[in-house]
PDB file of C-alpha atoms in Angstrom:
ATOM      1  CA  PHE A   1      34.511   4.542  54.033  1.00  0.00           C
ATOM      2  CA  THR A   2      36.675   2.696  51.556  1.00  0.00           C
ATOM      3  CA  ILE A   3      39.004   4.819  49.448  1.00  0.00           C
ATOM      4  CA  ASP A   4      40.896   3.581  46.417  1.00  0.00           C
ATOM      5  CA  PHE A   5      44.142   5.537  46.116  1.00  0.00           C
ATOM      6  CA  SER A   6      46.407   5.821  43.082  1.00  0.00           C
ATOM      7  CA  ILE A   7      49.743   7.670  43.050  1.00  0.00           C
ATOM      8  CA  LYS A   8      51.246   9.177  39.923  1.00  0.00           C
ATOM      9  CA  PRO A   9      54.920  10.257  39.974  1.00  0.00           C
ATOM     10  CA  ILE A  10      56.098  13.404  38.169  1.00  0.00           C
ATOM     11  CA  LEU A  11      59.615  13.175  36.758  1.00  0.00           C
ATOM     12  CA  ASP A  12      62.080  15.901  35.737  1.00  0.00           C
ATOM     13  CA  GLU A  13      64.358  15.848  32.713  1.00  0.00           C
ATOM     14  CA  THR A  14      66.765  13.515  34.503  1.00  0.00           C
ATOM     15  CA  ALA A  15      63.991  11.005  35.266  1.00  0.00           C
ATOM     16  CA  LYS A  16      64.106  11.943  38.931  1.00  0.00           C
ATOM     17  CA  VAL A  17      60.836  11.912  40.856  1.00  0.00           C
ATOM     18  CA  VAL A  18      60.106  15.478  41.880  1.00  0.00           C
ATOM     19  CA  LEU A  19      56.437  15.195  42.751  1.00  0.00           C
ATOM     20  CA  LEU A  20      53.860  12.607  43.678  1.00  0.00           C
ATOM     21  CA  ILE A  21      50.221  13.192  42.823  1.00  0.00           C
ATOM     22  CA  ALA A  22      47.749  11.144  44.830  1.00  0.00           C
ATOM     23  CA  GLU A  23      44.181  10.563  43.721  1.00  0.00           C
ATOM     24  CA  GLY A  24      41.476   8.895  45.751  1.00  0.00           C
ATOM     25  CA  ARG A  25      38.044   7.554  44.883  1.00  0.00           C
ATOM     26  CA  ASP A  26      35.268   6.559  47.251  1.00  0.00           C
ATOM     27  CA  ILE A  27      34.468   2.927  46.433  1.00  0.00           C
ATOM     28  CA  THR A  28      32.384   2.234  49.531  1.00  0.00           C
ATOM     29  CA  ASP A  29      29.247   1.359  47.552  1.00  0.00           C
ATOM     30  CA  ARG A  30      31.169  -0.962  45.252  1.00  0.00           C
ATOM     31  CA  LYS A  31      32.805  -2.759  48.163  1.00  0.00           C
ATOM     32  CA  ARG A  32      29.474  -3.138  49.922  1.00  0.00           C
ATOM     33  CA  ALA A  33      27.953  -4.659  46.779  1.00  0.00           C
ATOM     34  CA  GLU A  34      30.900  -7.042  46.453  1.00  0.00           C
ATOM     35  CA  LEU A  35      30.532  -8.078  50.091  1.00  0.00           C
ATOM     36  CA  GLU A  36      26.824  -8.791  49.669  1.00  0.00           C
ATOM     37  CA  ARG A  37      27.546 -10.816  46.522  1.00  0.00           C
ATOM     38  CA  ASP A  38      30.273 -12.808  48.256  1.00  0.00           C
ATOM     39  CA  ARG A  39      28.041 -13.519  51.249  1.00  0.00           C
ATOM     40  CA  PHE A  40      25.260 -14.793  49.006  1.00  0.00           C
ATOM     41  CA  PHE A  41      27.746 -16.910  47.075  1.00  0.00           C
ATOM     42  CA  THR A  42      29.257 -18.358  50.242  1.00  0.00           C
ATOM     43  CA  VAL A  43      26.166 -19.156  52.326  1.00  0.00           C
ATOM     44  CA  SER A  44      23.974 -20.626  49.560  1.00  0.00           C
ATOM     45  CA  LEU A  45      23.084 -24.301  50.058  1.00  0.00           C
ATOM     46  CA  ASP A  46      22.844 -24.700  46.294  1.00  0.00           C
ATOM     47  CA  LEU A  47      25.984 -25.359  44.281  1.00  0.00           C
ATOM     48  CA  LEU A  48      26.972 -22.075  42.616  1.00  0.00           C
ATOM     49  CA  CYS A  49      29.724 -21.789  40.068  1.00  0.00           C
ATOM     50  CA  ILE A  50      31.297 -19.624  37.416  1.00  0.00           C
ATOM     51  CA  GLY A  51      32.812 -21.645  34.603  1.00  0.00           C
ATOM     52  CA  GLY A  52      34.847 -20.943  31.526  1.00  0.00           C
ATOM     53  CA  PHE A  53      34.277 -22.217  28.029  1.00  0.00           C
ATOM     54  CA  ASP A  54      37.593 -24.033  28.444  1.00  0.00           C
ATOM     55  CA  GLY A  55      35.817 -26.609  30.612  1.00  0.00           C
ATOM     56  CA  TYR A  56      37.192 -25.507  33.990  1.00  0.00           C
ATOM     57  CA  PHE A  57      35.533 -23.946  37.008  1.00  0.00           C
ATOM     58  CA  LYS A  58      36.704 -20.409  37.696  1.00  0.00           C
ATOM     59  CA  ARG A  59      34.924 -20.014  40.989  1.00  0.00           C
ATOM     60  CA  ILE A  60      32.769 -22.294  43.142  1.00  0.00           C
ATOM     61  CA  ASN A  61      31.062 -21.906  46.493  1.00  0.00           C
ATOM     62  CA  PRO A  62      31.653 -24.146  49.552  1.00  0.00           C
ATOM     63  CA  SER A  63      28.573 -26.285  48.822  1.00  0.00           C
ATOM     64  CA  TRP A  64      30.531 -28.084  46.090  1.00  0.00           C
ATOM     65  CA  GLU A  65      32.967 -29.411  48.649  1.00  0.00           C
ATOM     66  CA  THR A  66      30.104 -30.281  51.017  1.00  0.00           C
ATOM     67  CA  VAL A  67      28.126 -32.265  48.443  1.00  0.00           C
ATOM     68  CA  LEU A  68      30.889 -33.925  46.417  1.00  0.00           C
ATOM     69  CA  GLY A  69      33.635 -34.118  49.018  1.00  0.00           C
ATOM     70  CA  TYR A  70      36.462 -32.776  46.856  1.00  0.00           C
ATOM     71  CA  PRO A  71      38.622 -29.873  48.049  1.00  0.00           C
ATOM     72  CA  GLN A  72      38.070 -26.691  46.067  1.00  0.00           C
ATOM     73  CA  THR A  73      41.607 -26.829  44.669  1.00  0.00           C
ATOM     74  CA  GLU A  74      40.872 -30.190  43.014  1.00  0.00           C
ATOM     75  CA  LEU A  75      37.536 -29.035  41.633  1.00  0.00           C
ATOM     76  CA  LEU A  76      39.120 -25.910  40.140  1.00  0.00           C
ATOM     77  CA  SER A  77      42.088 -27.722  38.604  1.00  0.00           C
ATOM     78  CA  THR A  78      40.196 -30.633  36.992  1.00  0.00           C
ATOM     79  CA  PRO A  79      38.148 -30.421  33.765  1.00  0.00           C
ATOM     80  CA  PHE A  80      34.529 -30.525  34.882  1.00  0.00           C
ATOM     81  CA  ILE A  81      33.577 -33.344  32.530  1.00  0.00           C
ATOM     82  CA  GLU A  82      35.892 -35.663  34.492  1.00  0.00           C
ATOM     83  CA  PHE A  83      33.348 -35.622  37.335  1.00  0.00           C
ATOM     84  CA  ILE A  84      30.407 -36.506  35.071  1.00  0.00           C
ATOM     85  CA  HIS A  85      29.018 -40.042  34.813  1.00  0.00           C
ATOM     86  CA  GLN A  86      30.057 -41.699  31.547  1.00  0.00           C
ATOM     87  CA  GLU A  87      26.428 -42.147  30.462  1.00  0.00           C
ATOM     88  CA  ASP A  88      25.727 -38.420  30.886  1.00  0.00           C
ATOM     89  CA  ARG A  89      28.762 -37.010  29.115  1.00  0.00           C
ATOM     90  CA  GLU A  90      27.212 -36.878  25.661  1.00  0.00           C
ATOM     91  CA  ARG A  91      24.357 -34.775  27.024  1.00  0.00           C
ATOM     92  CA  ILE A  92      26.846 -32.532  28.840  1.00  0.00           C
ATOM     93  CA  LEU A  93      28.646 -31.935  25.552  1.00  0.00           C
ATOM     94  CA  GLN A  94      25.326 -30.936  23.989  1.00  0.00           C
ATOM     95  CA  LEU A  95      24.767 -28.503  26.860  1.00  0.00           C
ATOM     96  CA  TYR A  96      28.228 -27.063  26.148  1.00  0.00           C
ATOM     97  CA  LYS A  97      27.286 -26.552  22.487  1.00  0.00           C
ATOM     98  CA  ASN A  98      24.153 -24.731  23.603  1.00  0.00           C
ATOM     99  CA  CYS A  99      26.290 -22.475  25.797  1.00  0.00           C
ATOM    100  CA  LEU A 100      28.436 -21.560  22.797  1.00  0.00           C
ATOM    101  CA  ILE A 101      25.396 -20.045  21.088  1.00  0.00           C
ATOM    102  CA  GLY A 102      24.098 -18.387  24.258  1.00  0.00           C
ATOM    103  CA  LYS A 103      21.218 -20.762  24.959  1.00  0.00           C
ATOM    104  CA  ILE A 104      20.001 -20.823  28.573  1.00  0.00           C
ATOM    105  CA  THR A 105      19.518 -24.288  30.089  1.00  0.00           C
ATOM    106  CA  VAL A 106      16.962 -24.967  32.837  1.00  0.00           C
ATOM    107  CA  GLY A 107      16.415 -28.198  34.773  1.00  0.00           C
ATOM    108  CA  PHE A 108      19.224 -30.186  33.167  1.00  0.00           C
ATOM    109  CA  GLU A 109      19.941 -33.334  35.208  1.00  0.00           C
ATOM    110  CA  SER A 110      23.209 -35.238  35.383  1.00  0.00           C
ATOM    111  CA  ARG A 111      25.171 -37.481  37.714  1.00  0.00           C
ATOM    112  CA  CYS A 112      28.428 -36.284  39.255  1.00  0.00           C
ATOM    113  CA  GLN A 113      30.893 -38.586  40.956  1.00  0.00           C
ATOM    114  CA  ALA A 114      31.690 -37.747  44.559  1.00  0.00           C
ATOM    115  CA  LYS A 115      35.045 -38.219  46.251  1.00  0.00           C
ATOM    116  CA  ASP A 116      33.858 -41.492  47.849  1.00  0.00           C
ATOM    117  CA  GLY A 117      32.987 -42.973  44.441  1.00  0.00           C
ATOM    118  CA  SER A 118      29.216 -42.562  44.731  1.00  0.00           C
ATOM    119  CA  TYR A 119      27.190 -40.474  42.307  1.00  0.00           C
ATOM    120  CA  LYS A 120      25.097 -37.426  43.102  1.00  0.00           C
ATOM    121  CA  TRP A 121      22.204 -36.340  40.932  1.00  0.00           C
ATOM    122  CA  LEU A 122      22.359 -32.600  40.200  1.00  0.00           C
ATOM    123  CA  SER A 123      19.738 -30.408  38.555  1.00  0.00           C
ATOM    124  CA  TRP A 124      21.284 -27.491  36.650  1.00  0.00           C
ATOM    125  CA  ASN A 125      20.257 -24.013  35.560  1.00  0.00           C
ATOM    126  CA  VAL A 126      22.929 -22.519  33.296  1.00  0.00           C
ATOM    127  CA  VAL A 127      23.205 -19.017  31.837  1.00  0.00           C
ATOM    128  CA  PRO A 128      26.067 -18.539  29.337  1.00  0.00           C
ATOM    129  CA  PHE A 129      27.778 -15.320  28.233  1.00  0.00           C
ATOM    130  CA  PRO A 130      29.508 -16.221  24.949  1.00  0.00           C
ATOM    131  CA  GLU A 131      31.043 -12.765  24.583  1.00  0.00           C
ATOM    132  CA  ASP A 132      32.988 -13.348  27.795  1.00  0.00           C
ATOM    133  CA  GLN A 133      33.525 -17.089  27.253  1.00  0.00           C
ATOM    134  CA  MET A 134      31.933 -17.631  30.670  1.00  0.00           C
ATOM    135  CA  LEU A 135      28.882 -19.316  32.132  1.00  0.00           C
ATOM    136  CA  TYR A 136      27.073 -18.927  35.436  1.00  0.00           C
ATOM    137  CA  ALA A 137      25.313 -21.951  36.893  1.00  0.00           C
ATOM    138  CA  ILE A 138      23.265 -23.076  39.865  1.00  0.00           C
ATOM    139  CA  ALA A 139      23.049 -26.786  40.649  1.00  0.00           C
ATOM    140  CA  ARG A 140      20.899 -28.506  43.258  1.00  0.00           C
ATOM    141  CA  ASP A 141      21.457 -31.925  44.784  1.00  0.00           C
ATOM    142  CA  ILE A 142      18.367 -34.003  43.909  1.00  0.00           C
ATOM    143  CA  SER A 143      19.814 -37.383  44.886  1.00  0.00           C
ATOM    144  CA  ASP A 144      17.183 -37.961  47.591  1.00  0.00           C
ATOM    145  CA  ARG A 145      14.372 -37.186  45.164  1.00  0.00           C
ATOM    146  CA  LYS A 146      15.810 -39.568  42.584  1.00  0.00           C
ATOM    147  CA  ALA A 147      16.111 -42.316  45.194  1.00  0.00           C
ATOM    148  CA  ALA A 148      12.492 -41.763  46.244  1.00  0.00           C
ATOM    149  CA  GLU A 149      11.325 -41.933  42.626  1.00  0.00           C
ATOM    150  CA  ALA A 150      13.219 -45.187  42.117  1.00  0.00           C
ATOM    151  CA  ALA A 151      11.710 -46.638  45.289  1.00  0.00           C
ATOM    152  CA  LEU A 152       8.221 -45.612  44.142  1.00  0.00           C
ATOM    153  CA  ARG A 153       8.738 -47.294  40.779  1.00  0.00           C
ATOM    154  CA  GLN A 154       9.837 -50.471  42.519  1.00  0.00           C
ATOM    155  CA  THR A 155       6.840 -50.376  44.869  1.00  0.00           C
ATOM    156  CA  THR A 156       4.474 -49.809  41.940  1.00  0.00           C
ATOM    157  CA  LYS A 157       6.005 -52.736  40.102  1.00  0.00           C
ATOM    158  CA  LYS A 158       5.492 -55.004  43.103  1.00  0.00           C
ATOM    159  CA  LEU A 159       1.910 -53.766  43.526  1.00  0.00           C
ATOM    160  CA  GLN A 160       1.112 -54.513  39.902  1.00  0.00           C
ATOM    161  CA  GLU A 161       2.533 -58.005  40.226  1.00  0.00           C
ATOM    162  CA  ALA A 162       0.469 -58.584  43.365  1.00  0.00           C
ATOM    163  CA  GLN A 163      -2.654 -57.407  41.544  1.00  0.00           C
ATOM    164  CA  ARG A 164      -1.921 -59.762  38.670  1.00  0.00           C
ATOM    165  CA  ILE A 165      -1.533 -62.722  41.019  1.00  0.00           C
ATOM    166  CA  ALA A 166      -4.635 -61.816  43.061  1.00  0.00           C
ATOM    167  CA  HIS A 167      -6.774 -61.058  39.979  1.00  0.00           C
ATOM    168  CA  ILE A 168      -7.437 -57.500  41.136  1.00  0.00           C
ATOM    169  CA  CYS A 169      -8.341 -54.762  38.671  1.00  0.00           C
ATOM    170  CA  SER A 170      -7.712 -51.236  39.959  1.00  0.00           C
ATOM    171  CA  TRP A 171      -7.494 -47.547  39.159  1.00  0.00           C
ATOM    172  CA  GLU A 172      -6.998 -44.318  41.032  1.00  0.00           C
ATOM    173  CA  PHE A 173      -9.463 -41.419  41.118  1.00  0.00           C
ATOM    174  CA  ASP A 174      -8.217 -37.936  42.029  1.00  0.00           C
ATOM    175  CA  VAL A 175     -11.323 -36.342  43.563  1.00  0.00           C
ATOM    176  CA  ILE A 176      -9.848 -32.859  43.671  1.00  0.00           C
ATOM    177  CA  ASN A 177      -8.796 -32.765  40.009  1.00  0.00           C
ATOM    178  CA  LYS A 178     -11.470 -35.215  38.764  1.00  0.00           C
ATOM    179  CA  LYS A 179      -8.775 -37.372  37.134  1.00  0.00           C
ATOM    180  CA  ILE A 180      -8.807 -41.143  36.744  1.00  0.00           C
ATOM    181  CA  THR A 181      -5.535 -43.048  36.393  1.00  0.00           C
ATOM    182  CA  VAL A 182      -5.720 -46.659  35.248  1.00  0.00           C
ATOM    183  CA  ILE A 183      -3.240 -49.160  36.666  1.00  0.00           C
ATOM    184  CA  LEU A 184      -1.619 -50.607  33.555  1.00  0.00           C
ATOM    185  CA  ILE A 185      -1.715 -54.203  34.759  1.00  0.00           C
ATOM    186  CA  SER A 186      -5.523 -53.936  34.851  1.00  0.00           C
ATOM    187  CA  VAL A 187      -5.566 -53.255  31.130  1.00  0.00           C
ATOM    188  CA  ILE A 188      -3.068 -55.996  30.289  1.00  0.00           C
ATOM    189  CA  TYR A 189      -4.327 -58.773  32.543  1.00  0.00           C
ATOM    190  CA  PHE A 190      -8.080 -58.348  32.070  1.00  0.00           C
ATOM    191  CA  GLU A 191      -7.732 -57.528  28.364  1.00  0.00           C
ATOM    192  CA  ILE A 192      -9.917 -54.456  28.770  1.00  0.00           C
ATOM    193  CA  SER A 193      -9.122 -51.322  26.803  1.00  0.00           C
ATOM    194  CA  GLU A 194      -7.897 -48.409  28.882  1.00  0.00           C
ATOM    195  CA  ILE A 195     -10.671 -46.142  27.584  1.00  0.00           C
ATOM    196  CA  LEU A 196     -13.314 -48.716  28.498  1.00  0.00           C
ATOM    197  CA  LEU A 197     -11.874 -49.146  31.964  1.00  0.00           C
ATOM    198  CA  ILE A 198     -11.849 -45.390  32.512  1.00  0.00           C
ATOM    199  CA  ASN A 199     -15.485 -45.161  31.420  1.00  0.00           C
ATOM    200  CA  MET A 200     -16.316 -48.006  33.781  1.00  0.00           C
ATOM    201  CA  ALA A 201     -14.678 -46.139  36.656  1.00  0.00           C
ATOM    202  CA  LYS A 202     -16.631 -43.013  35.752  1.00  0.00           C
ATOM    203  CA  GLN A 203     -19.864 -45.018  35.839  1.00  0.00           C
ATOM    204  CA  ILE A 204     -19.075 -46.261  39.337  1.00  0.00           C
ATOM    205  CA  TYR A 205     -18.345 -42.752  40.486  1.00  0.00           C
ATOM    206  CA  GLY A 206     -21.620 -41.568  38.966  1.00  0.00           C
ATOM    207  CA  ILE A 207     -23.695 -44.365  40.534  1.00  0.00           C
ATOM    208  CA  ILE A 208     -22.311 -43.851  44.003  1.00  0.00           C
ATOM    209  CA  GLY A 209     -22.154 -40.086  43.750  1.00  0.00           C
ATOM    210  CA  HIS A 210     -19.036 -39.936  45.891  1.00  0.00           C
ATOM    211  CA  PRO A 211     -16.062 -42.308  46.298  1.00  0.00           C
ATOM    212  CA  VAL A 212     -16.435 -42.436  50.094  1.00  0.00           C
ATOM    213  CA  LYS A 213     -20.179 -43.080  50.172  1.00  0.00           C
ATOM    214  CA  HIS A 214     -20.024 -46.661  48.915  1.00  0.00           C
ATOM    215  CA  SER A 215     -22.548 -48.250  51.306  1.00  0.00           C
ATOM    216  CA  GLN A 216     -25.202 -48.604  48.609  1.00  0.00           C
ATOM    217  CA  SER A 217     -27.675 -51.371  47.930  1.00  0.00           C
ATOM    218  CA  PRO A 218     -26.303 -54.767  46.755  1.00  0.00           C
ATOM    219  CA  ALA A 219     -28.022 -54.248  43.401  1.00  0.00           C
ATOM    220  CA  MET A 220     -25.548 -51.498  42.649  1.00  0.00           C
ATOM    221  CA  GLN A 221     -22.542 -53.742  43.265  1.00  0.00           C
ATOM    222  CA  GLY A 222     -20.996 -54.424  39.885  1.00  0.00           C
ATOM    223  CA  ALA A 223     -23.621 -52.394  38.018  1.00  0.00           C
ATOM    224  CA  ALA A 224     -21.012 -50.631  35.939  1.00  0.00           C
ATOM    225  CA  PHE A 225     -19.494 -53.938  34.873  1.00  0.00           C
ATOM    226  CA  LYS A 226     -22.639 -55.508  33.381  1.00  0.00           C
ATOM    227  CA  GLU A 227     -22.163 -53.994  29.949  1.00  0.00           C
ATOM    228  CA  LEU A 228     -18.808 -55.778  29.822  1.00  0.00           C
ATOM    229  CA  GLY A 229     -20.237 -59.125  30.857  1.00  0.00           C
ATOM    230  CA  ILE A 230     -18.023 -59.139  33.954  1.00  0.00           C
ATOM    231  CA  ASP A 231     -19.236 -60.572  37.232  1.00  0.00           C
ATOM    232  CA  ALA A 232     -17.378 -58.446  39.782  1.00  0.00           C
ATOM    233  CA  GLU A 233     -17.588 -56.503  42.984  1.00  0.00           C
ATOM    234  CA  TYR A 234     -15.677 -53.400  43.914  1.00  0.00           C
ATOM    235  CA  ARG A 235     -14.436 -51.500  46.921  1.00  0.00           C
ATOM    236  CA  LEU A 236     -13.429 -47.862  47.010  1.00  0.00           C
ATOM    237  CA  PHE A 237     -10.853 -46.528  49.422  1.00  0.00           C
ATOM    238  CA  ASP A 238     -10.590 -42.901  50.473  1.00  0.00           C
ATOM    239  CA  VAL A 239      -6.906 -42.106  51.006  1.00  0.00           C
ATOM    240  CA  GLU A 240      -7.347 -38.438  51.936  1.00  0.00           C
ATOM    241  CA  PRO A 241     -10.860 -38.030  53.382  1.00  0.00           C
ATOM    242  CA  ALA A 242     -10.143 -34.524  54.714  1.00  0.00           C
ATOM    243  CA  GLN A 243      -9.889 -33.224  51.140  1.00  0.00           C
ATOM    244  CA  LEU A 244     -13.199 -34.639  49.934  1.00  0.00           C
ATOM    245  CA  GLU A 245     -16.472 -32.800  49.880  1.00  0.00           C
ATOM    246  CA  SER A 246     -19.083 -33.956  52.350  1.00  0.00           C
TER     247      SER A 246
END
């Protein structure tokens, strides 16, 4: 059990203590709840924080030090905006204005400078309490995801350039969701409208009946291109055959 004691002195007419009255309250449940909260706050891999409307952290969990490399004392004593990338500060100020009117923010992304000078991408969920001049936030390090997205964009750019040089027109067909995505360079280089190219891809899919079953008669090769006056052949590649219907 956890007991919270308070002692009240009783004084006589000369201000001398003649009696002490002790009162105790069982605060076991409250202490247990506080312990559970503190454990959750401490062990979370996400970056948890309680901030004030004055621009300073009031409490942070250990993940901040793990991700950014600063000691907690420095993070708590420095205005938070000092850690934000210059290009993101205007958006952070807008987020602050939203907090002032009690607006919840979900999925806000910004770059924070780490102790070693690098920048970490963080995705924020922020819940403000204007009446208390406080906000509660959860941030997640998405730096790896951002790096992967940048690498994918670079790879796509190189692929499009290779297609332009090799005179290859291409698109992607999502068999599961029945969605066709046109590679932009195909539209630009061959001067074919995107809608027309999509319809052409649909015709090919309809002729063959299935993207994997492309061993059809030679007469079918290029059949969908004839209306365009294009002499072409095509090949279809199944990237995830296990997901396709037989």
